[in-house]
Amino acid sequence: MTEQRNIGRCYCGACSISTTADPLTVLYCHCSDCRRWTGAALPAFVAFTTGDVAVTPDVPSARYESGAVRQNCPDCGSPLTAAFPYLPDQIYVPVGVLNNPDRYPPQLHCHVASKPKWLHIEDDLARETASGRDTLNEAFDD
Ligand SMILES: [Zn+2]
Ligand SMILES: [Zn+2]
């Protein structure tokens, strides 16, 4: 069995996040859903294969109208994981709750058309105007 590595925790520390695998990709998402859910002006997420990430304790998940299934710490509310029907077998963890964000440099911008106007991107990463789902699904095909 692969070793469980502790990679993150919620704000209050009641929930921890661990994984047995390396992430498949890391991305910024500029969409308003991700902005609201994380509270960050520019949230970034680490993408793992579903089943490679565990939240301890296993807190309840909520399904939203969009179909997204999200886990938040029941005590402090920190966002922990998100899964989406159009991104099968993938689970997304906000970089902001990870212990060592330096390990997860983003590789892609998604939903660039939805970013705040004052936010100027000054990197050479690939940019998707809208959803990056095709690119992300391709990344998981390997
Ligand atoms: Zn918490
Ligand atoms: Zn988003």
PDB file of N, CA and C and ligand atoms in Angstrom, residues 29-31 33-34 45 111, ligand 2:
ATOM      1  N   CYS A  29      -8.476  28.923 -10.821  1.00  0.00           N
ATOM      2  CA  CYS A  29      -9.811  29.070 -11.396  1.00  0.00           C
ATOM      3  C   CYS A  29     -10.360  30.443 -11.041  1.00  0.00           C
ATOM      4  N   HIS A  30     -10.659  31.207 -12.094  1.00  0.00           N
ATOM      5  CA  HIS A  30     -11.155  32.573 -11.910  1.00  0.00           C
ATOM      6  C   HIS A  30     -12.675  32.641 -11.882  1.00  0.00           C
ATOM      7  N   CYS A  31     -13.369  31.510 -11.855  1.00  0.00           N
ATOM      8  CA  CYS A  31     -14.837  31.565 -11.920  1.00  0.00           C
ATOM      9  C   CYS A  31     -15.414  32.044 -10.590  1.00  0.00           C
ATOM     10  N   ASP A  33     -17.903  30.863  -8.845  1.00  0.00           N
ATOM     11  CA  ASP A  33     -18.201  29.798  -7.881  1.00  0.00           C
ATOM     12  C   ASP A  33     -16.981  29.517  -6.994  1.00  0.00           C
ATOM     13  N   CYS A  34     -15.828  29.363  -7.644  1.00  0.00           N
ATOM     14  CA  CYS A  34     -14.611  29.053  -6.883  1.00  0.00           C
ATOM     15  C   CYS A  34     -14.225  30.237  -6.001  1.00  0.00           C
ATOM     16  N   PHE A  45      -6.179  25.452  -7.257  1.00  0.00           N
ATOM     17  CA  PHE A  45      -6.595  24.123  -6.822  1.00  0.00           C
ATOM     18  C   PHE A  45      -5.606  23.075  -7.298  1.00  0.00           C
ATOM     19  N   HIS A 111     -11.240  29.884 -16.780  1.00  0.00           N
ATOM     20  CA  HIS A 111     -12.279  30.930 -16.646  1.00  0.00           C
ATOM     21  C   HIS A 111     -11.674  32.341 -16.535  1.00  0.00           C
TER      22      HIS A 111
HETATM   23 ZN    ZN B   2     -14.030  27.614 -10.782  1.00  0.00          ZN
END
